[in-house]
Coordinates of C-alpha atoms in Angstrom, one line a residue:
X5 CA 0.1 0.0 -0.1
X6 CA 2.9 1.8 1.5
X7 CA 4.6 1.2 -2.4
X8 CA 1.3 1.9 -3.9
X9 CA 0.6 5.5 -2.7
X10 CA 4.1 6.9 -3.2
X11 CA 4.1 6.1 -7.6
X12 CA 1.1 7.9 -7.4
X13 CA 2.7 10.4 -6.0
X14 CA 6.3 10.2 -7.9
X15 CA 3.7 10.1 -10.8
X16 CA 1.5 13.5 -9.5
X17 CA 5.4 16.2 -10.8
X18 CA 5.2 14.5 -14.2
X19 CA 1.7 14.6 -15.2
X20 CA 1.7 18.6 -14.0
X21 CA 5.2 19.1 -16.6
X22 CA 3.0 17.5 -19.7
X23 CA -1.0 19.8 -18.4
X24 CA 2.2 23.0 -18.5
X25 CA 4.0 21.6 -22.1
X26 CA 0.1 21.5 -23.7
X27 CA -0.6 24.5 -21.8
X28 CA 1.8 26.1 -23.5
X29 CA 1.8 25.1 -27.1
X30 CA -1.7 25.6 -26.6
X31 CA -0.8 29.6 -26.0
X32 CA 2.0 29.5 -29.5
X33 CA -0.5 27.7 -31.0
X34 CA -2.8 30.5 -30.7
X35 CA -0.2 34.2 -30.3
X36 CA 0.8 31.9 -33.6
X37 CA -2.7 31.6 -34.9
X38 CA -3.6 34.9 -34.3
X39 CA 0.0 37.1 -35.9
X40 CA -0.6 35.0 -39.1
X41 CA -4.4 36.7 -39.1
X42 CA -3.1 40.0 -38.3
X43 CA -0.3 39.7 -41.0
X44 CA -3.1 38.7 -43.4
X45 CA -5.3 41.7 -42.5
X46 CA -2.0 43.4 -43.1
X47 CA -2.1 41.8 -46.9
X48 CA -4.8 42.3 -47.0
X49 CA -4.9 45.9 -46.8
X50 CA -2.0 46.3 -48.9
X51 CA -3.3 45.1 -51.5
X52 CA -6.2 47.0 -51.4
X53 CA -4.4 49.8 -51.0
X54 CA -2.3 48.5 -53.6
X55 CA -5.7 48.4 -55.7
X56 CA -6.7 52.2 -55.2
X57 CA -3.6 53.7 -55.8
X58 CA -3.4 51.6 -59.3
X59 CA -7.5 52.0 -59.8
X60 CA -6.1 55.9 -59.4
X61 CA -3.1 55.4 -61.9
X62 CA -5.6 54.5 -64.1
X63 CA -7.5 57.4 -63.6
X64 CA -5.4 59.5 -63.8
X65 CA -3.5 58.0 -67.1
X66 CA -6.9 57.3 -68.7
X67 CA -8.0 61.1 -67.9
X68 CA -5.3 61.8 -69.3
X69 CA -4.5 60.8 -72.1
X70 CA -8.3 61.2 -73.1
X71 CA -6.9 65.4 -72.4
X72 CA -4.3 64.5 -74.7
X73 CA -7.1 62.8 -77.1
X74 CA -9.0 66.5 -77.2
X75 CA -6.5 68.7 -77.4
X76 CA -5.9 67.4 -80.9
X77 CA -10.0 66.3 -82.1
X78 CA -9.3 62.3 -81.9
X79 CA -11.0 61.3 -78.3
X80 CA -13.4 58.7 -78.7
X81 CA -15.0 56.4 -76.1
X82 CA -13.7 53.2 -78.1
X83 CA -10.1 55.1 -78.4
X84 CA -10.4 55.7 -73.9
X85 CA -11.8 52.1 -73.8
X86 CA -8.2 50.5 -75.9
X87 CA -5.9 52.3 -72.7
X88 CA -8.0 51.5 -69.9
X89 CA -7.7 48.0 -71.1
X90 CA -4.0 48.4 -72.2
X91 CA -3.6 49.7 -68.6
X92 CA -5.4 47.9 -66.3
X93 CA -6.1 44.3 -68.3
X94 CA -8.9 42.9 -67.6
X95 CA -10.0 45.2 -64.7
X96 CA -13.3 47.4 -64.7
X97 CA -13.3 50.9 -65.5
X98 CA -12.8 53.1 -63.0
X99 CA -11.9 56.7 -65.1
X100 CA -14.2 59.4 -63.6
X101 CA -15.2 61.4 -66.8
X102 CA -17.3 59.4 -70.5
X103 CA -16.7 61.4 -74.6
X104 CA -19.6 60.2 -76.5
X105 CA -20.2 61.0 -79.4
X106 CA -22.9 63.2 -81.1
X107 CA -24.3 61.6 -84.2
X108 CA -24.9 64.6 -85.9
X109 CA -22.3 65.1 -89.3
X110 CA -21.9 68.0 -91.6
X111 CA -21.1 67.0 -95.6
X112 CA -19.9 69.8 -98.0
X113 CA -21.0 70.6 -101.5
X114 CA -17.0 69.8 -103.2
X115 CA -17.4 66.3 -101.2
X116 CA -20.9 65.0 -101.7
X117 CA -20.0 66.2 -105.4
X118 CA -16.9 64.8 -106.1
X119 CA -18.7 61.2 -103.5
X120 CA -22.3 61.3 -105.8
X121 CA -21.4 63.3 -108.7
X122 CA -23.9 65.6 -107.9
X123 CA -24.2 69.2 -106.2
X124 CA -25.9 70.0 -103.0
X125 CA -26.0 73.6 -101.0
X126 CA -24.2 72.0 -97.7
X127 CA -27.3 70.6 -96.3
X128 CA -26.8 68.7 -91.8
X129 CA -27.3 64.7 -92.9
X130 CA -27.6 62.2 -89.5
X131 CA -25.0 60.3 -88.9
X132 CA -27.0 56.7 -90.1
X133 CA -27.8 57.5 -93.3
X134 CA -24.7 58.2 -94.7
X135 CA -21.5 55.4 -94.1
X136 CA -18.7 57.0 -92.9
X137 CA -14.6 54.9 -91.2
X138 CA -13.9 55.3 -88.2
X139 CA -10.7 53.5 -88.6
X140 CA -7.9 56.6 -88.5
X141 CA -6.4 55.1 -91.5
X142 CA -8.7 55.0 -93.4
X143 CA -10.6 58.4 -95.1
X144 CA -13.7 59.1 -94.1
X145 CA -17.0 59.3 -97.4
X146 CA -18.0 62.4 -95.3
X147 CA -15.8 65.3 -93.2
X148 CA -17.5 65.7 -89.4
X149 CA -18.0 68.8 -88.1
X150 CA -18.6 66.7 -84.4
X151 CA -19.8 67.0 -80.5
X152 CA -18.1 65.4 -77.7
X153 CA -20.5 65.0 -74.9
X154 CA -18.9 64.8 -71.4
X155 CA -19.8 64.5 -67.6
X156 CA -18.0 65.7 -65.0
X157 CA -19.0 65.2 -61.0
X158 CA -18.0 68.8 -59.1
X159 CA -16.8 69.7 -55.6
X160 CA -20.8 69.1 -55.0
X161 CA -21.2 65.8 -56.1
X162 CA -23.5 66.6 -58.8
X163 CA -23.5 65.0 -62.8
X164 CA -22.0 68.3 -65.1
X165 CA -22.7 67.5 -68.6
X166 CA -20.8 70.3 -71.1
X167 CA -21.4 70.6 -74.8
X168 CA -18.1 71.1 -76.7
X169 CA -17.0 71.2 -80.4
X170 CA -14.8 68.8 -82.4
X171 CA -11.8 71.4 -83.4
X172 CA -11.9 70.6 -87.6
X173 CA -9.0 68.8 -89.5
X174 CA -6.0 70.5 -91.0
X175 CA -7.5 70.4 -94.3
X176 CA -10.9 72.2 -92.6
X177 CA -8.9 74.6 -91.6
X178 CA -6.5 74.8 -94.9
X179 CA -9.7 75.3 -96.6
X180 CA -10.7 78.3 -94.5
X181 CA -7.6 79.7 -94.9
X182 CA -7.9 80.0 -98.1
X183 CA -9.7 84.0 -99.7
X184 CA -13.4 83.2 -100.4
X185 CA -12.6 85.3 -103.5
X186 CA -9.3 87.4 -104.7
X187 CA -8.6 91.3 -103.9
X188 CA -9.0 92.9 -107.4
X189 CA -6.2 95.6 -107.0
X190 CA -5.5 98.8 -108.6
X191 CA -8.8 99.9 -108.8
X192 CA -9.6 104.1 -108.2
X193 CA -12.7 102.8 -105.8
X194 CA -11.5 101.1 -102.6
X195 CA -14.4 98.5 -101.3
X196 CA -15.4 96.2 -98.4
X197 CA -16.8 95.8 -95.3
X198 CA -17.5 95.9 -92.0
X199 CA -15.6 92.8 -90.2
X200 CA -14.8 91.8 -87.7
X201 CA -12.1 91.4 -84.9
X202 CA -12.4 87.5 -83.4
X203 CA -10.0 85.6 -84.9
X204 CA -10.5 83.2 -87.1
X205 CA -8.2 80.0 -89.3
X206 CA -6.9 83.0 -91.9
X207 CA -3.6 83.7 -94.2
X208 CA -1.0 85.0 -92.0
X209 CA 0.2 86.3 -94.7
X210 CA -1.9 85.4 -98.7
X211 CA 0.9 86.3 -101.3
X212 CA 3.5 84.4 -99.0
X213 CA 1.0 81.2 -98.1
X214 CA 3.5 78.5 -99.7
X215 CA 6.6 79.5 -98.3
X216 CA 5.0 78.7 -94.4
X217 CA 3.6 76.2 -92.5
X218 CA 0.5 76.5 -92.4
X219 CA -0.2 75.4 -88.4
X220 CA 1.8 77.4 -87.8
X221 CA 0.0 80.6 -89.1
X222 CA -3.5 79.5 -87.9
X223 CA -1.8 78.9 -84.5
X224 CA -1.3 83.1 -84.4
X225 CA -5.5 84.1 -85.9
X226 CA -7.1 81.4 -82.9
X227 CA -7.1 84.9 -80.4
X228 CA -9.7 87.8 -80.7
X229 CA -7.8 91.2 -81.6
X230 CA -8.0 94.5 -84.6
X231 CA -5.2 92.3 -86.4
X232 CA -7.9 89.8 -87.7
X233 CA -9.4 92.7 -89.3
X234 CA -6.8 92.8 -91.7
X235 CA -7.2 89.1 -93.1
X236 CA -10.9 88.9 -92.3
X237 CA -10.5 92.0 -95.1
X238 CA -9.1 90.3 -97.5
X239 CA -11.4 86.9 -97.3
X240 CA -14.0 88.9 -97.9
X241 CA -11.5 90.4 -100.9
X242 CA -11.6 93.8 -99.3
X243 CA -9.3 96.8 -101.0
X244 CA -11.2 98.6 -98.2
X245 CA -12.8 97.9 -94.6
X246 CA -14.5 98.6 -91.2
X247 CA -13.6 97.7 -87.0
X248 CA -15.2 98.0 -83.7
X249 CA -12.0 99.1 -82.4
X250 CA -13.2 97.2 -78.7
X251 CA -16.4 96.1 -77.2
X252 CA -19.1 98.6 -79.9
X253 CA -21.5 97.4 -76.1
X254 CA -19.7 97.6 -73.2
X255 CA -18.6 100.7 -71.9
X256 CA -14.7 98.8 -70.7
X257 CA -11.9 100.1 -72.8
X258 CA -9.3 97.5 -71.9
X259 CA -5.8 98.4 -73.3
X260 CA -4.9 97.6 -76.4
X261 CA -2.4 94.7 -76.9
X262 CA 1.0 95.1 -78.3
X263 CA 1.2 92.6 -80.2
X264 CA -1.8 92.7 -81.0
X265 CA -1.1 96.8 -82.4
X266 CA 2.2 94.9 -84.4
X267 CA 0.3 91.7 -85.5
X268 CA -2.0 94.8 -87.2
X269 CA 1.0 97.7 -89.2
X270 CA 2.7 94.1 -90.5
X271 CA -0.8 92.8 -91.3
X272 CA -1.7 96.4 -93.5
X273 CA 1.8 96.0 -94.9
X274 CA 1.8 92.5 -96.2
X275 CA -1.2 93.5 -97.8
X276 CA -1.5 96.6 -98.9
X277 CA -3.6 97.5 -97.3
X278 CA -3.1 101.9 -96.0
X279 CA -4.5 102.7 -92.4
X280 CA -4.1 106.1 -93.2
X281 CA -7.1 106.2 -96.2
X282 CA -9.4 103.0 -96.5
X283 CA -9.9 102.1 -93.0
X284 CA -13.1 102.4 -91.3
X285 CA -13.6 102.1 -87.4
X286 CA -17.2 102.4 -86.1
X287 CA -17.5 104.2 -83.0
X288 CA -19.6 102.7 -79.8
X289 CA -23.4 102.1 -80.6
X290 CA -23.3 103.5 -76.4
X291 CA -21.3 106.2 -76.6
X292 CA -24.3 110.4 -77.0
X293 CA -21.3 113.2 -76.8
X294 CA -24.8 115.4 -76.8
X295 CA -25.9 114.0 -74.1
X296 CA -26.7 116.6 -71.0
X297 CA -26.4 115.0 -67.3
X298 CA -22.3 115.5 -66.8
X299 CA -21.4 112.0 -65.7
X300 CA -22.7 110.4 -68.7
X301 CA -21.3 112.9 -71.6
X302 CA -18.0 112.5 -69.1
X303 CA -18.9 108.7 -69.7
X304 CA -19.3 109.1 -74.0
X305 CA -16.5 111.1 -73.9
X306 CA -13.4 108.8 -72.0
X307 CA -14.8 106.1 -74.9
X308 CA -14.4 108.1 -77.3
X309 CA -11.5 109.0 -76.5
X310 CA -9.8 105.8 -76.1
X311 CA -10.4 105.5 -79.1
X312 CA -9.7 107.8 -80.9
X313 CA -6.0 107.5 -79.1
X314 CA -6.0 103.4 -80.0
X315 CA -6.5 104.9 -84.1
X316 CA -3.4 106.8 -84.0
X317 CA -1.2 103.6 -83.1
X318 CA -1.8 102.0 -85.3
X319 CA -1.8 104.9 -87.6
X320 CA -5.4 104.8 -88.6
X321 CA -6.2 108.6 -90.1
X322 CA -10.7 108.1 -89.9
X323 CA -13.1 107.3 -87.0
X324 CA -16.5 106.8 -88.1
X325 CA -18.6 107.5 -85.2
X326 CA -22.8 108.1 -84.5
X327 CA -23.4 112.5 -83.7
X328 CA -26.1 111.7 -81.3
X329 CA -29.7 111.9 -79.4
X330 CA -30.4 115.7 -77.7
X331 CA -32.4 113.1 -75.8
X332 CA -35.9 115.0 -75.9
X333 CA -33.5 119.0 -74.8
X334 CA -33.1 121.9 -77.5
X335 CA -31.4 120.8 -80.7
X336 CA -28.8 123.2 -80.8
X337 CA -27.7 122.7 -77.2
X338 CA -27.0 119.2 -78.1
X339 CA -25.4 119.7 -81.5
X340 CA -22.7 122.6 -78.9
X341 CA -21.9 119.8 -76.9
X342 CA -21.1 117.3 -79.3
X343 CA -19.2 119.9 -80.7
X344 CA -17.7 120.9 -77.6
X345 CA -16.0 117.2 -76.5
X346 CA -15.4 116.8 -80.6
X347 CA -12.6 120.4 -79.4
X348 CA -12.0 118.6 -76.3
X349 CA -10.9 115.5 -78.0
X350 CA -8.8 116.6 -81.0
X351 CA -6.3 118.7 -78.6
X352 CA -6.1 115.6 -76.9
X353 CA -5.4 113.7 -79.6
X354 CA -3.0 114.5 -82.7
X355 CA -4.1 113.7 -85.7
X356 CA -7.2 111.7 -86.5
X357 CA -10.5 112.7 -88.4
X358 CA -14.0 112.2 -86.7
X359 CA -16.5 111.2 -89.3
X360 CA -20.3 112.1 -88.9
X361 CA -22.4 109.8 -89.9
X362 CA -25.7 110.4 -91.9
X363 CA -28.9 109.2 -89.2
X364 CA -32.0 107.9 -90.9
X365 CA -34.5 108.9 -87.7
X366 CA -34.7 111.7 -87.5
X367 CA -36.8 113.6 -84.5
X368 CA -34.4 113.8 -81.3
X369 CA -31.1 111.9 -83.8
X370 CA -28.0 114.3 -84.7
X371 CA -26.7 114.1 -88.2
X372 CA -30.5 113.1 -89.8
X373 CA -30.5 116.3 -91.7
X374 CA -27.9 117.8 -92.9
X375 CA -28.1 120.9 -91.3
X376 CA -26.8 119.1 -88.0
X377 CA -23.6 118.1 -89.6
X378 CA -23.1 121.9 -90.8
X379 CA -23.7 123.1 -87.3
X380 CA -21.6 120.5 -85.7
X381 CA -18.9 121.5 -88.2
X382 CA -19.7 125.0 -87.8
X383 CA -18.1 124.8 -83.6
X384 CA -15.6 122.4 -84.6
X385 CA -11.7 125.1 -84.1
X386 CA -9.7 122.5 -86.1
X387 CA -12.0 121.7 -89.4
X388 CA -9.2 120.2 -91.3
X389 CA -10.1 117.8 -88.2
X390 CA -13.5 116.7 -89.3
X391 CA -15.2 114.7 -91.6
X392 CA -19.0 113.0 -92.9
X393 CA -19.7 109.5 -94.0
X394 CA -23.1 109.2 -96.1
X395 CA -24.5 106.1 -95.0
X396 CA -26.8 105.4 -98.3
X397 CA -29.9 103.6 -96.7
X398 CA -30.1 105.9 -94.0
X399 CA -29.9 109.7 -96.6
X400 CA -32.4 108.3 -98.1
X401 CA -34.9 107.2 -95.3
X402 CA -34.0 110.3 -94.2
X403 CA -35.3 111.8 -97.5
X404 CA -32.8 112.4 -99.7
X405 CA -33.8 110.5 -103.1
X406 CA -30.5 109.2 -104.4
X407 CA -32.6 106.9 -107.1
X408 CA -31.5 108.0 -110.7
X409 CA -28.5 109.5 -111.9
X410 CA -30.9 112.5 -112.0
X411 CA -31.3 113.2 -108.2
X412 CA -28.4 111.2 -107.2
X413 CA -26.3 114.4 -108.5
X414 CA -28.7 116.3 -106.9
X415 CA -28.5 115.2 -103.8
X416 CA -24.5 115.0 -104.3
X417 CA -24.9 118.6 -104.5
X418 CA -26.7 119.8 -102.2
X419 CA -24.6 117.9 -99.8
X420 CA -21.6 120.3 -101.3
X421 CA -24.2 123.2 -101.2
X422 CA -25.2 122.8 -97.3
X423 CA -21.9 120.8 -95.4
X424 CA -19.0 121.5 -98.7
X425 CA -17.9 118.0 -100.5
X426 CA -14.4 118.9 -99.0
X427 CA -16.1 117.2 -95.8
X428 CA -16.8 113.9 -97.0
X429 CA -14.6 111.2 -96.1
X430 CA -16.4 108.3 -96.7
X431 CA -19.5 106.4 -98.2
X432 CA -21.1 103.2 -96.4
X433 CA -22.6 101.1 -98.7
X434 CA -26.7 99.9 -98.0
X435 CA -29.7 99.1 -99.6
X436 CA -32.5 100.1 -98.1
X437 CA -35.4 97.3 -96.4
X438 CA -37.8 101.0 -96.0
X439 CA -39.3 103.3 -98.4
X440 CA -37.5 106.5 -98.6
X441 CA -38.2 109.2 -96.6
X442 CA -39.4 106.3 -93.7
X443 CA -36.8 107.6 -90.8
X444 CA -36.7 104.0 -90.8
X445 CA -33.6 103.0 -91.0
X446 CA -33.1 98.8 -91.9
X447 CA -30.5 97.5 -94.4
X448 CA -30.4 95.2 -96.8
X449 CA -28.1 93.4 -99.8
X450 CA -27.1 95.9 -102.9
X451 CA -29.2 95.8 -105.3
X452 CA -32.0 94.0 -103.1
X453 CA -34.0 97.4 -101.2
X454 CA -35.8 100.3 -103.0
X455 CA -32.7 102.0 -103.4
X456 CA -31.8 99.4 -106.2
X457 CA -29.0 98.5 -108.8
X458 CA -28.8 101.6 -110.1
X459 CA -28.3 104.1 -107.1
X460 CA -25.2 102.5 -106.5
X461 CA -24.2 102.1 -110.6
X462 CA -23.7 106.0 -110.0
X463 CA -21.7 105.6 -106.5
X464 CA -19.7 103.2 -108.6
X465 CA -19.0 106.0 -111.2
X466 CA -18.8 109.0 -109.7
X467 CA -15.0 110.3 -109.6
X468 CA -15.3 112.3 -105.5
X469 CA -15.4 109.6 -104.5
X470 CA -12.0 107.8 -106.2
X471 CA -10.1 107.1 -103.2
X472 CA -12.8 107.0 -100.3
X473 CA -13.3 104.2 -98.3
X474 CA -16.7 102.2 -99.7
X475 CA -18.0 100.0 -96.9
X476 CA -20.7 97.4 -96.1
X477 CA -22.7 97.0 -93.6
X478 CA -25.1 94.8 -95.1
X479 CA -27.0 91.7 -94.0
X480 CA -25.1 88.5 -94.7
X481 CA -27.9 86.3 -93.9
X482 CA -28.7 84.0 -96.7
X483 CA -31.8 84.0 -98.5
X484 CA -32.9 82.2 -102.1
X485 CA -33.8 83.1 -105.2
X486 CA -37.1 83.9 -103.9
X487 CA -36.5 85.7 -100.7
X488 CA -36.5 82.9 -98.4
X489 CA -34.1 82.6 -95.3
X490 CA -32.0 80.0 -95.6
X491 CA -32.7 77.7 -91.9
X492 CA -30.3 74.8 -91.1
X493 CA -31.9 71.4 -89.9
X494 CA -32.3 73.6 -86.1
X495 CA -33.9 76.6 -87.6
X496 CA -31.0 78.5 -87.6
X497 CA -30.4 81.3 -90.0
X498 CA -27.5 80.5 -91.5
X499 CA -24.6 83.3 -91.8
X500 CA -22.0 83.3 -94.8
X501 CA -19.7 86.2 -95.3
X502 CA -19.7 85.4 -99.1
X503 CA -22.4 87.9 -99.8
X504 CA -19.7 90.4 -98.7
X505 CA -17.2 88.8 -101.7
X506 CA -20.4 88.0 -104.2
X507 CA -21.4 91.9 -103.1
X508 CA -18.0 93.5 -104.0
X509 CA -17.0 91.9 -107.1
X510 CA -20.9 93.2 -108.1
X511 CA -20.4 96.5 -107.1
X512 CA -17.1 96.6 -108.7
X513 CA -18.0 95.1 -112.1
X514 CA -20.3 98.7 -111.9
X515 CA -18.0 100.5 -113.2
X516 CA -17.7 101.6 -116.9
X517 CA -21.4 99.3 -117.0
X518 CA -23.6 100.0 -119.2
X519 CA -26.7 101.0 -117.5
X520 CA -29.0 99.6 -121.0
X521 CA -27.4 96.4 -121.2
X522 CA -29.7 93.3 -121.1
X523 CA -26.5 91.9 -118.2
X524 CA -27.4 94.7 -116.2
X525 CA -31.6 94.7 -117.0
X526 CA -31.0 91.0 -116.5
X527 CA -29.4 92.0 -113.5
X528 CA -30.9 94.7 -111.3
X529 CA -34.6 92.5 -112.6
X530 CA -32.9 89.0 -110.7
X531 CA -32.1 90.9 -107.2
X532 CA -35.3 93.4 -107.3
X533 CA -37.4 89.2 -107.7
X534 CA -35.2 88.4 -104.9
X535 CA -35.9 91.4 -103.2
X536 CA -39.9 92.1 -103.3
X537 CA -41.2 90.2 -100.7
X538 CA -38.8 91.8 -97.9
X539 CA -39.8 95.7 -99.3
X540 CA -43.4 94.4 -99.7
X541 CA -43.5 93.1 -95.3
X542 CA -41.7 96.4 -94.4
X543 CA -43.5 98.9 -96.8
X544 CA -47.2 97.9 -94.7
X545 CA -45.2 98.5 -91.6
X546 CA -44.9 101.8 -92.7
X547 CA -48.2 102.6 -94.4
X548 CA -49.7 101.2 -91.0
X549 CA -47.5 103.7 -88.6
X550 CA -48.1 106.8 -90.9
X551 CA -52.1 105.2 -91.2
X552 CA -51.7 105.5 -87.1
X553 CA -50.2 109.2 -87.3
X554 CA -52.4 111.0 -89.4
X555 CA -55.3 109.0 -86.9
X556 CA -53.4 110.3 -83.5
X557 CA -52.7 113.5 -84.9
X558 CA -54.2 116.9 -82.6
X559 CA -54.1 114.2 -80.2
X560 CA -52.2 114.9 -76.6
X561 CA -49.3 112.4 -76.4
X562 CA -48.9 111.7 -72.7
X563 CA -45.1 111.4 -71.2
X564 CA -44.8 107.6 -72.4
X565 CA -46.3 107.9 -75.8
X566 CA -43.3 109.7 -76.5
X567 CA -40.9 108.3 -74.7
X568 CA -42.2 105.0 -76.9
X569 CA -41.2 107.3 -79.4
X570 CA -38.3 107.9 -79.1
X571 CA -36.2 104.2 -77.9
X572 CA -38.2 103.2 -81.6
X573 CA -36.5 105.2 -83.5
X574 CA -33.1 104.6 -81.4
X575 CA -34.0 100.8 -82.0
X576 CA -34.2 101.4 -85.1
X577 CA -30.4 103.3 -86.4
X578 CA -26.8 100.6 -86.1

């Protein structure tokens, strides 16, 4: 019994040791399991972090590539997807910006004629109607002017959609860069138009176009500035031109940039424009130098003086502007204020000739009679620096007939008697939608209006007008042969600068043309037929206006009626 108890007691430490070893093993195993789990969790976190970084990197690369493609005009949804797959393989694409192609395509007249063997008028069609080739290496059967719809997320998490036009191809830019028609040099009659100063794809130098890289020339013409007016004039074949020196609808007077100034001088030299004689800037429509309110008069004067200073920097000698409005004040007092401001501007500058434009509206509008201009000139101290621009549509609407050779000579003689022919510095060439003495300033294309082609034949064959800038201010809204406005598929009126190019050549062709020839008679009849519908529409308006005025004679007119009459006159004049 004693031996048995001793054996049992001796076995206790051994069992205790086994239990301790097993417990230690379990603790060690548990620690190893926890370490493994921690490592696994850390590895998983690192893996997720790498995936997120990779995805962000992919999105960055995709967005960067997309922006690059967009800049070159080659971005498409398919190319963006291919780029994503190239970088991440089968991983889902996570780029935040998507690009969708619109379905509108424009088929040019030349391309359809060459592809289909027939003529067209440059209509828009749906992309489904005409097959196109999407691969880069193959030439498409039509030229596309695509729009891209981009979606992005702003700071507030709102999806914002942007629609931008796809950049034009090099071939399209080269086609636009070429002049619509060549200038006729050596003319005594310098005909042009009031062109834009906006940028565009026009040649820097027509004569040296083949010795330059065209893409470099085009890149210098993309931004707005006065220098663009020269190339825009070349584009329509003009030998003279008018322009706005700054926005005509704002009071701001931003500084003239040195690079624009240098480019303007260079363009005039390269294209042989004498800016001292054949460039006629137009003043802001906001300026009224006859205003009685001192603050408004000062504002107008500052803008006026700024324009004259710009002219001197640009080498321009003639500056055309509207004389102003009495705003219901006495005519003589308004003219005195106008002349005073002109005199002050002359003292602050040295060379520019301020050219008063003939107006149409009558009433409060200064310049609707030759006597208004005579009285203004009489108050100008330096009469070498003042002149007149005769607007054909304005003087006709104001009551001066110029439709036949005889009445044209009579009106020109009256101008000489009242004002003095030496003060005539320029002409604005516009036909009129409105009839004689209607006081409506509604410009129309040459030969389509109430003036008719005969008027402009008299002008183009008048020796006293040699060397003057003769500037078109006609609309460039496209009309069909019946005088209906041509619209695109979206219902928007189509503007065509080729209208100016054609009118310039038409006017130049009138020099020496026999008005009794079949050529002239046919041309005159065709133009009159084209404008008949619009002339009839405006004539009916004028007749109703006259009838209404006659019925209202003898009745007192309230303050509201006078205000409306004045505003109507201002709206008509441009």
